[in-house]
mmCIF file of C-alpha atoms in Angstrom:
data_model
loop_
_atom_site.group_PDB
_atom_site.id
_atom_site.type_symbol
_atom_site.label_atom_id
_atom_site.label_comp_id
_atom_site.label_asym_id
_atom_site.label_seq_id
_atom_site.Cartn_x
_atom_site.Cartn_y
_atom_site.Cartn_z
ATOM 1 C CA MET M 855 141.870 -67.324 172.099
ATOM 2 C CA LYS M 856 143.962 -67.059 168.949
ATOM 3 C CA ASN M 857 140.811 -66.912 166.816
ATOM 4 C CA ILE M 858 139.479 -64.065 168.960
ATOM 5 C CA ALA M 859 142.723 -62.126 168.477
ATOM 6 C CA TRP M 860 142.521 -62.508 164.716
ATOM 7 C CA PHE M 861 138.886 -61.378 164.790
ATOM 8 C CA VAL M 862 139.850 -58.227 166.700
ATOM 9 C CA VAL M 863 142.609 -57.436 164.163
ATOM 10 C CA PHE M 864 140.219 -57.974 161.234
ATOM 11 C CA PHE M 865 137.579 -55.855 162.967
ATOM 12 C CA PHE M 866 139.919 -52.873 163.384
ATOM 13 C CA LEU M 867 141.599 -53.092 159.984
ATOM 14 C CA PHE M 868 138.689 -53.842 157.703
ATOM 15 C CA SER M 869 135.645 -52.434 159.510
ATOM 16 C CA PRO M 870 136.591 -48.835 160.344
ATOM 17 C CA SER M 871 133.009 -47.647 160.109
ATOM 18 C CA LEU M 872 131.972 -50.139 162.805
ATOM 19 C CA VAL M 873 134.923 -49.263 165.030
ATOM 20 C CA LEU M 874 134.118 -45.556 164.869
ATOM 21 C CA ALA M 875 130.389 -46.166 165.314
ATOM 22 C CA ILE M 876 129.660 -44.179 162.167
ATOM 23 C CA LYS M 877 126.008 -43.645 161.454
ATOM 24 C CA PRO M 878 125.689 -43.618 157.651
ATOM 25 C CA PHE M 879 123.282 -41.256 155.933
ATOM 26 C CA SER M 880 120.321 -42.736 154.106
ATOM 27 C CA LYS M 881 119.183 -39.726 152.063
ATOM 28 C CA ALA M 882 120.870 -37.367 149.618
ATOM 29 C CA LEU M 883 119.470 -33.989 148.600
ATOM 30 C CA ILE M 884 120.855 -33.202 145.153
ATOM 31 C CA ASP M 885 120.740 -29.554 144.143
ATOM 32 C CA PRO M 886 121.078 -28.558 140.474
ATOM 33 C CA GLY M 887 122.347 -24.990 140.785
ATOM 34 C CA HIS M 888 120.387 -22.032 139.369
ATOM 35 C CA GLY M 889 117.281 -22.597 137.200
ATOM 36 C CA GLY M 890 114.417 -20.634 135.650
ATOM 37 C CA ILE M 891 115.119 -16.905 135.555
ATOM 38 C CA ASP M 892 118.535 -17.568 137.111
ATOM 39 C CA SER M 893 120.639 -18.987 134.273
ATOM 40 C CA GLY M 894 123.893 -18.986 136.211
ATOM 41 C CA GLY M 895 127.005 -18.584 134.073
ATOM 42 C CA THR M 896 127.354 -19.077 130.344
ATOM 43 C CA SER M 897 130.263 -20.135 128.181
ATOM 44 C CA GLY M 898 130.018 -17.123 125.883
ATOM 45 C CA LYS M 899 130.629 -17.413 122.158
ATOM 46 C CA ARG M 900 134.438 -17.591 122.159
ATOM 47 C CA VAL M 901 134.414 -21.376 122.603
ATOM 48 C CA ALA M 902 133.147 -24.224 120.442
ATOM 49 C CA HIS M 903 129.899 -24.895 122.322
ATOM 50 C CA TYR M 904 127.524 -22.365 123.853
ATOM 51 C CA LEU M 905 126.653 -23.726 127.297
ATOM 52 C CA VAL M 906 124.320 -22.444 130.014
ATOM 53 C CA GLU M 907 125.064 -23.411 133.596
ATOM 54 C CA LYS M 908 121.478 -24.115 134.689
ATOM 55 C CA ASP M 909 121.119 -26.721 131.902
ATOM 56 C CA LEU M 910 124.384 -28.474 132.739
ATOM 57 C CA THR M 911 123.644 -28.610 136.460
ATOM 58 C CA LEU M 912 120.233 -30.195 135.894
ATOM 59 C CA ASP M 913 121.667 -32.756 133.494
ATOM 60 C CA VAL M 914 124.495 -33.859 135.807
ATOM 61 C CA ALA M 915 122.282 -33.777 138.902
ATOM 62 C CA THR M 916 119.679 -36.005 137.217
ATOM 63 C CA ARG M 917 122.388 -38.504 136.237
ATOM 64 C CA LEU M 918 123.802 -38.364 139.781
ATOM 65 C CA ALA M 919 120.383 -39.060 141.289
ATOM 66 C CA TYR M 920 120.072 -42.138 139.053
ATOM 67 C CA GLU M 921 123.478 -43.478 140.152
ATOM 68 C CA LEU M 922 122.691 -42.997 143.847
ATOM 69 C CA ARG M 923 119.253 -44.576 143.620
ATOM 70 C CA LYS M 924 120.829 -47.631 141.986
ATOM 71 C CA SER M 925 122.974 -47.970 145.098
ATOM 72 C CA GLY M 926 120.020 -47.848 147.478
ATOM 73 C CA LEU M 927 120.126 -44.247 148.684
ATOM 74 C CA LYS M 928 116.930 -42.243 148.839
ATOM 75 C CA VAL M 929 117.347 -39.160 146.632
ATOM 76 C CA ILE M 930 115.470 -35.863 146.719
ATOM 77 C CA MET M 931 116.122 -33.066 144.217
ATOM 78 C CA THR M 932 115.615 -29.348 144.788
ATOM 79 C CA ARG M 933 114.380 -29.077 141.203
ATOM 80 C CA THR M 934 113.705 -31.545 138.413
ATOM 81 C CA ASP M 935 113.018 -29.051 135.635
ATOM 82 C CA ASP M 936 113.941 -25.549 134.524
ATOM 83 C CA ARG M 937 112.442 -23.498 137.335
ATOM 84 C CA PHE M 938 113.723 -20.964 139.843
ATOM 85 C CA VAL M 939 114.189 -22.084 143.449
ATOM 86 C CA ASP M 940 115.349 -19.476 145.943
ATOM 87 C CA LEU M 941 118.562 -20.333 147.790
ATOM 88 C CA ASP M 942 116.883 -19.922 151.174
ATOM 89 C CA ASP M 943 114.168 -22.383 150.117
ATOM 90 C CA ARG M 944 116.856 -24.914 149.151
ATOM 91 C CA VAL M 945 118.430 -24.540 152.591
ATOM 92 C CA LYS M 946 115.033 -24.797 154.284
ATOM 93 C CA LEU M 947 114.356 -28.068 152.466
ATOM 94 C CA ALA M 948 117.805 -29.423 153.422
ATOM 95 C CA ASN M 949 117.272 -28.601 157.091
ATOM 96 C CA SER M 950 113.835 -30.243 157.119
ATOM 97 C CA LEU M 951 115.057 -33.633 155.907
ATOM 98 C CA GLY M 952 116.815 -34.723 159.106
ATOM 99 C CA LYS M 953 120.355 -35.528 160.211
ATOM 100 C CA ASP M 954 120.628 -38.678 158.106
ATOM 101 C CA THR M 955 120.726 -36.522 154.942
ATOM 102 C CA ILE M 956 123.535 -34.883 152.969
ATOM 103 C CA LEU M 957 123.312 -32.004 150.503
ATOM 104 C CA VAL M 958 125.337 -31.935 147.282
ATOM 105 C CA SER M 959 124.977 -28.915 144.995
ATOM 106 C CA ILE M 960 126.166 -29.034 141.375
ATOM 107 C CA HIS M 961 127.660 -25.972 139.654
ATOM 108 C CA PHE M 962 130.024 -24.958 136.834
ATOM 109 C CA ASP M 963 132.453 -22.069 136.482
ATOM 110 C CA ALA M 964 132.632 -19.311 133.864
ATOM 111 C CA LEU M 965 135.344 -16.658 133.675
ATOM 112 C CA SER M 966 136.586 -14.130 131.138
ATOM 113 C CA ASP M 967 140.022 -15.798 131.437
ATOM 114 C CA ARG M 968 139.659 -18.815 129.133
ATOM 115 C CA HIS M 969 142.859 -20.394 130.479
ATOM 116 C CA GLN M 970 141.301 -21.112 133.864
ATOM 117 C CA ARG M 971 140.353 -24.778 134.242
ATOM 118 C CA GLY M 972 139.838 -27.460 136.861
ATOM 119 C CA ILE M 973 137.469 -28.824 139.481
ATOM 120 C CA LYS M 974 136.935 -27.716 143.080
ATOM 121 C CA THR M 975 134.596 -28.542 145.947
ATOM 122 C CA TYR M 976 133.381 -26.076 148.578
ATOM 123 C CA PHE M 977 132.373 -26.777 152.167
ATOM 124 C CA TRP M 978 131.965 -24.781 155.374
ATOM 125 C CA HIS M 979 131.067 -26.883 158.415
ATOM 126 C CA ALA M 980 133.534 -29.406 159.845
ATOM 127 C CA ASN M 981 130.968 -32.182 159.365
ATOM 128 C CA SER M 982 131.126 -31.596 155.589
ATOM 129 C CA PHE M 983 134.895 -31.804 155.117
ATOM 130 C CA GLY M 984 135.062 -35.584 154.751
ATOM 131 C CA LEU M 985 132.283 -35.615 152.150
ATOM 132 C CA ALA M 986 133.881 -32.732 150.227
ATOM 133 C CA THR M 987 137.289 -34.437 150.292
ATOM 134 C CA ARG M 988 136.009 -37.784 149.013
ATOM 135 C CA ILE M 989 133.968 -36.177 146.220
ATOM 136 C CA GLN M 990 136.881 -33.979 145.127
ATOM 137 C CA ARG M 991 139.319 -36.888 145.100
ATOM 138 C CA SER M 992 136.901 -39.022 143.107
ATOM 139 C CA LEU M 993 136.209 -36.269 140.566
ATOM 140 C CA VAL M 994 139.898 -35.601 139.959
ATOM 141 C CA ARG M 995 140.851 -39.289 139.822
ATOM 142 C CA ILE M 996 138.101 -40.287 137.382
ATOM 143 C CA THR M 997 138.053 -37.224 135.096
ATOM 144 C CA GLY M 998 141.785 -36.488 135.154
ATOM 145 C CA GLN M 999 141.072 -32.772 135.379
ATOM 146 C CA LYS M 1000 143.137 -30.222 137.298
ATOM 147 C CA ASP M 1001 142.665 -30.404 141.069
ATOM 148 C CA LEU M 1002 141.739 -26.969 142.435
ATOM 149 C CA GLY M 1003 141.200 -28.450 145.877
ATOM 150 C CA VAL M 1004 138.695 -28.565 148.698
ATOM 151 C CA ILE M 1005 137.908 -24.988 149.688
ATOM 152 C CA ARG M 1006 136.256 -23.655 152.829
ATOM 153 C CA ARG M 1007 133.891 -20.851 151.898
ATOM 154 C CA ARG M 1008 130.871 -19.346 153.648
ATOM 155 C CA LEU M 1009 128.300 -19.816 150.909
ATOM 156 C CA ARG M 1010 124.614 -19.730 151.784
ATOM 157 C CA LEU M 1011 124.099 -23.411 150.984
ATOM 158 C CA THR M 1012 127.186 -24.626 152.819
ATOM 159 C CA ARG M 1013 126.923 -22.258 155.813
ATOM 160 C CA ASN M 1014 123.178 -22.232 156.514
ATOM 161 C CA SER M 1015 122.584 -25.969 156.117
ATOM 162 C CA VAL M 1016 122.721 -27.918 159.380
ATOM 163 C CA ILE M 1017 123.352 -31.199 157.538
ATOM 164 C CA PRO M 1018 126.648 -32.013 155.757
ATOM 165 C CA ALA M 1019 126.603 -29.821 152.649
ATOM 166 C CA VAL M 1020 129.047 -29.364 149.774
ATOM 167 C CA LEU M 1021 129.050 -27.465 146.493
ATOM 168 C CA CYS M 1022 130.912 -28.938 143.504
ATOM 169 C CA GLU M 1023 132.267 -26.704 140.741
ATOM 170 C CA CYS M 1024 132.656 -29.329 138.017
ATOM 171 C CA GLY M 1025 134.676 -27.420 135.431
ATOM 172 C CA PHE M 1026 134.940 -24.226 133.410
ATOM 173 C CA MET M 1027 132.462 -23.737 130.578
ATOM 174 C CA THR M 1028 134.712 -20.952 129.275
ATOM 175 C CA ASN M 1029 137.841 -23.098 128.952
ATOM 176 C CA PRO M 1030 138.092 -24.468 125.365
ATOM 177 C CA HIS M 1031 139.149 -27.970 126.477
ATOM 178 C CA GLU M 1032 136.623 -28.334 129.284
ATOM 179 C CA ASN M 1033 133.921 -26.709 127.157
ATOM 180 C CA LYS M 1034 134.154 -29.543 124.615
ATOM 181 C CA LEU M 1035 134.037 -32.132 127.389
ATOM 182 C CA LEU M 1036 131.030 -30.570 129.120
ATOM 183 C CA ALA M 1037 129.130 -30.520 125.825
ATOM 184 C CA SER M 1038 129.431 -34.325 125.721
ATOM 185 C CA PRO M 1039 126.670 -36.392 127.418
ATOM 186 C CA SER M 1040 129.163 -39.193 128.090
ATOM 187 C CA TYR M 1041 131.464 -36.837 130.001
ATOM 188 C CA ARG M 1042 128.543 -35.458 132.014
ATOM 189 C CA LYS M 1043 127.734 -39.045 132.947
ATOM 190 C CA THR M 1044 131.371 -39.481 134.000
ATOM 191 C CA LEU M 1045 131.026 -36.471 136.308
ATOM 192 C CA ALA M 1046 127.870 -37.938 137.844
ATOM 193 C CA VAL M 1047 129.495 -41.334 138.373
ATOM 194 C CA ALA M 1048 132.561 -39.719 139.968
ATOM 195 C CA ILE M 1049 130.478 -37.665 142.410
ATOM 196 C CA ALA M 1050 128.360 -40.720 143.234
ATOM 197 C CA LYS M 1051 131.476 -42.779 144.022
ATOM 198 C CA GLY M 1052 132.692 -40.078 146.411
ATOM 199 C CA ILE M 1053 129.302 -39.921 148.142
ATOM 200 C CA LEU M 1054 129.060 -43.704 148.487
ATOM 201 C CA GLU M 1055 132.598 -43.931 149.840
ATOM 202 C CA GLU M 1056 131.740 -41.368 152.516
ATOM 203 C CA ASN M 1057 128.566 -43.302 153.316
ATOM 204 C CA ARG M 1058 130.592 -46.486 153.698
ATOM 205 C CA LEU M 1059 133.582 -45.115 155.634
ATOM 206 C CA GLY M 1060 132.459 -41.828 157.108
ATOM 207 C CA ASP M 1061 135.432 -39.561 157.864
ATOM 208 C CA TYR M 1062 137.735 -42.513 158.594
ATOM 209 C CA GLY M 1063 141.263 -41.737 157.364
ATOM 210 C CA ILE M 1064 140.579 -38.031 156.766
ATOM 211 C CA THR M 1065 142.247 -35.496 159.063
ATOM 212 C CA PRO M 1066 139.449 -33.493 160.694
ATOM 213 C CA VAL M 1067 139.168 -29.715 160.553
ATOM 214 C CA ALA M 1068 137.998 -27.438 163.356
ATOM 215 C CA GLU M 1069 134.529 -25.955 163.323
ATOM 216 C CA ILE M 1070 134.366 -22.211 162.631
ATOM 217 C CA TRP M 1071 131.600 -20.035 163.964
ATOM 218 C CA ALA M 1072 130.139 -17.466 161.593
ATOM 219 C CA PRO M 1073 126.777 -15.696 161.249
ATOM 220 C CA LEU M 1074 124.285 -17.122 158.781
ATOM 221 C CA SER M 1075 124.969 -16.134 155.181
ATOM 222 C CA LYS M 1076 122.476 -13.900 153.402
ATOM 223 C CA ALA M 1077 121.900 -12.535 149.916
ATOM 224 C CA SER M 1078 123.574 -9.216 150.781
ATOM 225 C CA ASP M 1079 126.881 -11.070 151.327
ATOM 226 C CA SER M 1080 127.303 -11.806 147.626
ATOM 227 C CA PRO M 1081 129.656 -9.655 145.476
ATOM 228 C CA ARG M 1082 126.835 -9.107 142.979
ATOM 229 C CA HIS M 1083 124.650 -7.614 145.702
ATOM 230 C CA VAL M 1084 127.495 -5.401 146.922
ATOM 231 C CA PHE M 1085 128.108 -4.182 143.372
ATOM 232 C CA HIS M 1086 124.463 -3.270 142.877
ATOM 233 C CA LYS M 1087 124.345 -1.671 146.296
ATOM 234 C CA LYS M 1088 127.380 0.496 145.504
ATOM 235 C CA HIS M 1089 126.057 1.261 142.047
ATOM 236 C CA LYS M 1090 122.688 2.251 143.486
ATOM 237 C CA ARG M 1091 124.381 4.430 146.108
ATOM 238 C CA LYS M 1092 126.542 6.068 143.446
ATOM 239 C CA LYS M 1093 123.435 6.873 141.371
ATOM 240 C CA HIS M 1094 121.753 8.277 144.491
ATOM 241 C CA VAL M 1095 124.767 10.514 145.254
ATOM 242 C CA LYS M 1096 124.888 11.785 141.656
ATOM 243 C CA LYS M 1097 121.158 12.505 141.751
ATOM 244 C CA LEU M 1098 121.563 14.394 145.039
ATOM 245 C CA GLU M 1099 124.531 16.372 143.688
ATOM 246 C CA ALA M 1100 122.561 17.265 140.566
ATOM 247 C CA SER M 1101 119.630 18.364 142.713
ATOM 248 C CA LEU M 1102 121.857 20.557 144.908
ATOM 249 C CA GLU M 1103 123.541 22.011 141.826
ATOM 250 C CA LYS M 1104 120.155 22.796 140.327
ATOM 251 C CA LYS M 1105 119.004 24.376 143.583
ATOM 252 C CA GLY M 1106 122.207 26.409 143.818
ATOM 253 C CA THR M 1107 121.806 27.632 140.221
ATOM 254 C CA ALA M 1108 118.195 28.669 140.902
ATOM 255 C CA GLU M 1109 119.212 30.581 144.012
ATOM 256 C CA ARG M 1110 121.998 32.374 142.115
ATOM 257 C CA GLN M 1111 119.575 33.321 139.356
ATOM 258 C CA LYS M 1112 117.045 34.575 141.900
ATOM 259 C CA LYS M 1113 119.728 36.656 143.604
ATOM 260 C CA TYR M 1114 120.830 38.041 140.211
ATOM 261 C CA PHE M 1115 117.323 39.137 139.214
ATOM 262 C CA LEU M 1116 116.620 40.697 142.617
ATOM 263 C CA SER M 1117 119.835 42.748 142.624
#
């Protein structure tokens, strides 16, 4: 009887995934952000190394895929070379792979303010919070970079995917310190290892020990939600209004001239 009691204690303390009946995922869809005609952000020329986001994302994603495959996970990538893949196609692929899959998208930041630095991880659905939290913690712990937190944001990848999906912003290309780090292959490997450790920890423990968040309903995200689209839409509308005003002005001038000549 005493042995049974000790077994129960061991079971609850050291096997949380079994206690919670967690079904681990067996596949990871790794998404190198941007690609092809979509370069993403760039570092600009005010820092030591000129960096392009689409190149960095592919490099880190490829290293991440290697680390995960070593650990026995099946890995699929949305792209393996410099080509454009539409966001909706990335989501469609994610949703076709089944519930035992997670999606991790790799990105980097670029801002005109060179003082901005740090790492953050985005999620939307409640089923993605644990994964986002473990990846963010691992990234900050291993790289030592500033923790910008786990952020809930309705991005197309995180909102429209039915599987757990997160988007990692792994540093600022425009920050002088982080720019030098990101230019280093060894640091990019460190990023990949850190993300892999977070993924594998989530696979091993699930959301055990992480305070859950409530699900939020929201309509599916679309291209027109992005600030860039809104800017172009406003700009296009402004051009249309100016063109209309010019046309009315021209018409009014012609009518005044006609009236003048007829009088």
